[in-house]
mmCIF file of C-alpha atoms and ligand atoms in Angstrom:
data_model
loop_
_atom_site.group_PDB
_atom_site.id
_atom_site.type_symbol
_atom_site.label_atom_id
_atom_site.label_comp_id
_atom_site.label_asym_id
_atom_site.label_seq_id
_atom_site.Cartn_x
_atom_site.Cartn_y
_atom_site.Cartn_z
ATOM 1 C CA MET W 5 -0.222 -0.081 0.043
ATOM 2 C CA ASN W 6 1.178 3.652 -0.870
ATOM 3 C CA THR W 7 1.420 6.209 1.499
ATOM 4 C CA ARG W 8 -0.969 7.746 0.001
ATOM 5 C CA SER W 9 -3.683 5.723 -0.001
ATOM 6 C CA LYS W 10 -2.614 5.123 3.462
ATOM 7 C CA ILE W 11 -3.632 8.616 4.457
ATOM 8 C CA THR W 12 -6.659 8.394 2.562
ATOM 9 C CA LEU W 13 -7.968 5.442 5.126
ATOM 10 C CA THR W 14 -6.657 7.217 8.059
ATOM 11 C CA GLY W 15 -8.905 9.810 7.006
ATOM 12 C CA LEU W 16 -11.916 7.774 6.054
ATOM 13 C CA ALA W 17 -11.489 5.974 9.618
ATOM 14 C CA LEU W 18 -11.722 9.048 11.441
ATOM 15 C CA LEU W 19 -14.603 10.476 9.173
ATOM 16 C CA LEU W 20 -16.420 6.965 10.513
ATOM 17 C CA THR W 21 -15.846 7.965 14.115
ATOM 18 C CA SER W 22 -16.944 11.535 13.758
ATOM 19 C CA LEU W 23 -20.183 10.228 12.413
ATOM 20 C CA VAL W 24 -20.400 7.322 14.742
ATOM 21 C CA SER W 25 -19.823 9.359 18.066
ATOM 22 C CA GLN W 26 -22.174 12.531 16.339
ATOM 23 C CA GLY W 27 -25.476 11.110 17.051
ATOM 24 C CA ALA W 28 -28.049 11.453 14.183
ATOM 25 C CA PRO W 29 -26.948 13.669 11.399
ATOM 26 C CA VAL W 30 -28.098 17.790 11.460
ATOM 27 C CA ALA W 31 -30.366 17.141 8.152
ATOM 28 C CA GLU W 32 -32.223 14.096 9.120
ATOM 29 C CA ASN W 33 -32.349 15.610 12.971
ATOM 30 C CA TRP W 34 -33.667 18.689 11.209
ATOM 31 C CA GLU W 35 -36.631 16.614 8.665
ATOM 32 C CA ASN W 36 -37.287 14.540 12.320
ATOM 33 C CA HIS W 37 -37.747 17.593 14.593
ATOM 34 C CA CYS W 38 -37.638 20.627 13.290
ATOM 35 C CA ALA W 39 -38.963 20.629 9.414
ATOM 36 C CA LYS W 40 -42.694 20.460 10.398
ATOM 37 C CA CYS W 41 -42.803 23.424 11.593
ATOM 38 C CA HIS W 42 -39.931 25.867 9.884
ATOM 39 C CA GLY W 43 -40.240 23.734 6.956
ATOM 40 C CA ALA W 44 -37.524 21.467 4.781
ATOM 41 C CA ASP W 45 -35.903 25.081 3.436
ATOM 42 C CA GLY W 46 -36.456 27.104 6.870
ATOM 43 C CA LYS W 47 -38.752 29.416 5.552
ATOM 44 C CA GLY W 48 -41.570 28.519 7.802
ATOM 45 C CA GLN W 49 -44.355 27.895 5.038
ATOM 46 C CA THR W 50 -45.688 24.749 6.432
ATOM 47 C CA LYS W 51 -49.026 24.519 7.881
ATOM 48 C CA ILE W 52 -48.178 24.633 11.209
ATOM 49 C CA GLY W 53 -45.559 26.851 10.706
ATOM 50 C CA LYS W 54 -48.000 29.588 9.657
ATOM 51 C CA LYS W 55 -50.379 29.640 12.252
ATOM 52 C CA LEU W 56 -47.366 29.698 14.653
ATOM 53 C CA LYS W 57 -46.082 32.403 12.600
ATOM 54 C CA VAL W 58 -42.546 30.865 13.018
ATOM 55 C CA LYS W 59 -39.900 33.488 11.608
ATOM 56 C CA ASP W 60 -38.256 32.982 8.081
ATOM 57 C CA TYR W 61 -34.623 32.013 7.884
ATOM 58 C CA THR W 62 -33.674 32.630 4.686
ATOM 59 C CA ASP W 63 -34.365 36.460 5.689
ATOM 60 C CA ALA W 64 -30.912 37.735 6.467
ATOM 61 C CA THR W 65 -32.598 40.553 8.908
ATOM 62 C CA VAL W 66 -34.362 37.240 11.126
ATOM 63 C CA GLN W 67 -30.657 35.922 10.936
ATOM 64 C CA ALA W 68 -29.047 39.337 12.155
ATOM 65 C CA GLU W 69 -31.628 39.076 14.777
ATOM 66 C CA LEU W 70 -30.834 36.105 15.932
ATOM 67 C CA LYS W 71 -27.846 35.515 18.283
ATOM 68 C CA ASP W 72 -26.127 31.606 18.866
ATOM 69 C CA ASP W 73 -26.383 31.236 22.062
ATOM 70 C CA GLU W 74 -30.347 32.815 22.419
ATOM 71 C CA MET W 75 -31.444 29.693 19.061
ATOM 72 C CA ILE W 76 -29.680 27.235 21.090
ATOM 73 C CA LYS W 77 -31.093 28.070 24.627
ATOM 74 C CA ALA W 78 -34.322 28.283 22.486
ATOM 75 C CA THR W 79 -33.946 24.793 20.972
ATOM 76 C CA ALA W 80 -32.987 23.203 24.225
ATOM 77 C CA GLU W 81 -35.492 24.688 26.618
ATOM 78 C CA GLY W 82 -38.449 25.662 24.531
ATOM 79 C CA VAL W 83 -39.950 28.699 23.154
ATOM 80 C CA VAL W 84 -42.531 30.188 25.494
ATOM 81 C CA ASP W 85 -44.707 33.739 24.647
ATOM 82 C CA ALA W 86 -44.119 35.830 27.449
ATOM 83 C CA ALA W 87 -47.279 37.809 26.819
ATOM 84 C CA SER W 88 -49.811 34.695 27.253
ATOM 85 C CA GLY W 89 -47.462 32.244 29.122
ATOM 86 C CA LYS W 90 -47.945 29.693 26.862
ATOM 87 C CA GLU W 91 -45.409 27.292 25.460
ATOM 88 C CA ARG W 92 -44.829 27.874 21.356
ATOM 89 C CA MET W 93 -41.959 25.150 20.641
ATOM 90 C CA LYS W 94 -41.133 22.519 23.282
ATOM 91 C CA ALA W 95 -38.041 22.017 24.638
ATOM 92 C CA PHE W 96 -35.849 18.873 22.832
ATOM 93 C CA LYS W 97 -33.023 19.023 25.437
ATOM 94 C CA ASP W 98 -34.373 15.330 25.967
ATOM 95 C CA GLU W 99 -34.078 14.076 22.747
ATOM 96 C CA LEU W 100 -31.030 16.042 20.965
ATOM 97 C CA SER W 101 -27.745 16.024 22.362
ATOM 98 C CA ALA W 102 -25.920 19.426 22.862
ATOM 99 C CA ASP W 103 -23.984 18.893 20.128
ATOM 100 C CA GLU W 104 -26.440 17.685 18.160
ATOM 101 C CA ILE W 105 -28.220 21.784 18.683
ATOM 102 C CA LYS W 106 -24.973 23.641 18.071
ATOM 103 C CA GLU W 107 -24.955 21.808 14.593
ATOM 104 C CA LEU W 108 -28.731 22.328 14.713
ATOM 105 C CA VAL W 109 -28.335 25.942 14.904
ATOM 106 C CA ALA W 110 -25.168 25.687 12.467
ATOM 107 C CA TYR W 111 -27.544 24.438 10.109
ATOM 108 C CA ILE W 112 -29.865 27.038 10.801
ATOM 109 C CA ARG W 113 -27.920 29.554 9.986
ATOM 110 C CA LYS W 114 -27.031 27.798 6.100
ATOM 111 C CA PHE W 115 -30.509 29.314 5.198
ATOM 112 C CA LYS W 116 -29.994 32.713 4.980
ATOM 113 C CA GLY W 117 -28.854 33.564 0.708
HETATM 114 C C1 LIG M 206 -43.717 22.938 16.828
HETATM 115 C C2 LIG M 206 -43.649 23.588 15.822
HETATM 116 C C3 LIG M 206 -41.861 23.519 15.934
HETATM 117 C C4 LIG M 206 -41.373 22.368 15.674
HETATM 118 C C5 LIG M 206 -41.201 21.485 15.830
HETATM 119 C C6 LIG M 206 -39.880 23.870 16.297
HETATM 120 N N1 LIG M 206 -39.753 24.413 16.216
HETATM 121 FE FE1 LIG M 206 -38.858 25.994 16.269
HETATM 122 N N2 LIG M 206 -40.208 28.002 16.773
HETATM 123 C C7 LIG M 206 -41.702 27.412 16.727
HETATM 124 C C8 LIG M 206 -41.771 28.321 16.852
HETATM 125 C C9 LIG M 206 -43.702 29.010 16.981
HETATM 126 C C10 LIG M 206 -41.029 29.673 17.152
HETATM 127 C C11 LIG M 206 -41.450 30.799 17.846
HETATM 128 C C12 LIG M 206 -41.564 32.021 16.597
HETATM 129 C C13 LIG M 206 -40.266 31.802 15.856
HETATM 130 O O1 LIG M 206 -38.862 32.252 16.663
HETATM 131 O O2 LIG M 206 -40.256 31.869 15.080
HETATM 132 C C14 LIG M 206 -39.531 28.451 17.329
HETATM 133 C C15 LIG M 206 -38.410 29.673 17.357
HETATM 134 C C16 LIG M 206 -37.364 28.590 16.967
HETATM 135 C C17 LIG M 206 -35.841 29.766 17.028
HETATM 136 C C18 LIG M 206 -35.615 30.926 17.676
HETATM 137 C C19 LIG M 206 -35.646 31.199 18.920
HETATM 138 C C20 LIG M 206 -35.605 32.845 19.474
HETATM 139 O O3 LIG M 206 -34.078 33.216 19.524
HETATM 140 O O4 LIG M 206 -36.377 33.599 18.677
HETATM 141 C C21 LIG M 206 -35.395 28.572 17.036
HETATM 142 C C22 LIG M 206 -33.291 28.538 16.863
HETATM 143 C C23 LIG M 206 -35.455 26.992 16.825
HETATM 144 N N3 LIG M 206 -37.558 27.790 17.197
HETATM 145 C C24 LIG M 206 -35.019 26.532 16.254
HETATM 146 C C25 LIG M 206 -35.551 24.936 16.394
HETATM 147 C C26 LIG M 206 -34.783 23.574 16.198
HETATM 148 C C27 LIG M 206 -33.709 23.392 16.079
HETATM 149 C C28 LIG M 206 -36.015 22.672 15.815
HETATM 150 C C29 LIG M 206 -36.013 21.008 15.473
HETATM 151 C C30 LIG M 206 -35.277 20.906 17.232
HETATM 152 C C31 LIG M 206 -37.307 23.062 16.141
HETATM 153 N N4 LIG M 206 -36.854 24.427 15.970
HETATM 154 C C32 LIG M 206 -38.835 23.064 16.192
HETATM 155 C C33 LIG M 206 -41.907 25.943 16.415
HETATM 156 C C34 LIG M 206 -41.668 25.207 16.286
#
């Protein structure tokens, strides 16, 4: 085996290890847990998304108003309407690891333009 293929194999092994330790891939988590309301494309134009008036994550203004740490907190602990005290989005910390939540926030950032 030449050096080049050894390097390729090492890279592949590292990649597999990181995939296994990561839980579900981020696109799968988005599809399974978030797309129902926020849309596969992040626009929130689903039946429930429209009803709940979720923000359009392809909108640069919306993205600029969001802070990463607030997004992580919202996903982990849920979103409650300040005025009525009603839950708008449930907490995901029991279903998703901290790393999975961080990846989802990075995934949301990519919907912007
Ligand atoms: C039942 C519908 C529903 C599901 C499922 C859902 N959300 Fe939400 N989400 C909402 C609503 C409603 C809001 C509040 C309105 C808004 O900010 O768009 C919200 C707000 C957010 C916010 C913004 C919080 C802020 O700081 O303004 C983030 C980030 C977010 N959701 C991420 C996610 C992620 C990640 C998932 C999947 C793990 C998810 N949501 C699943 C309905 C949902």
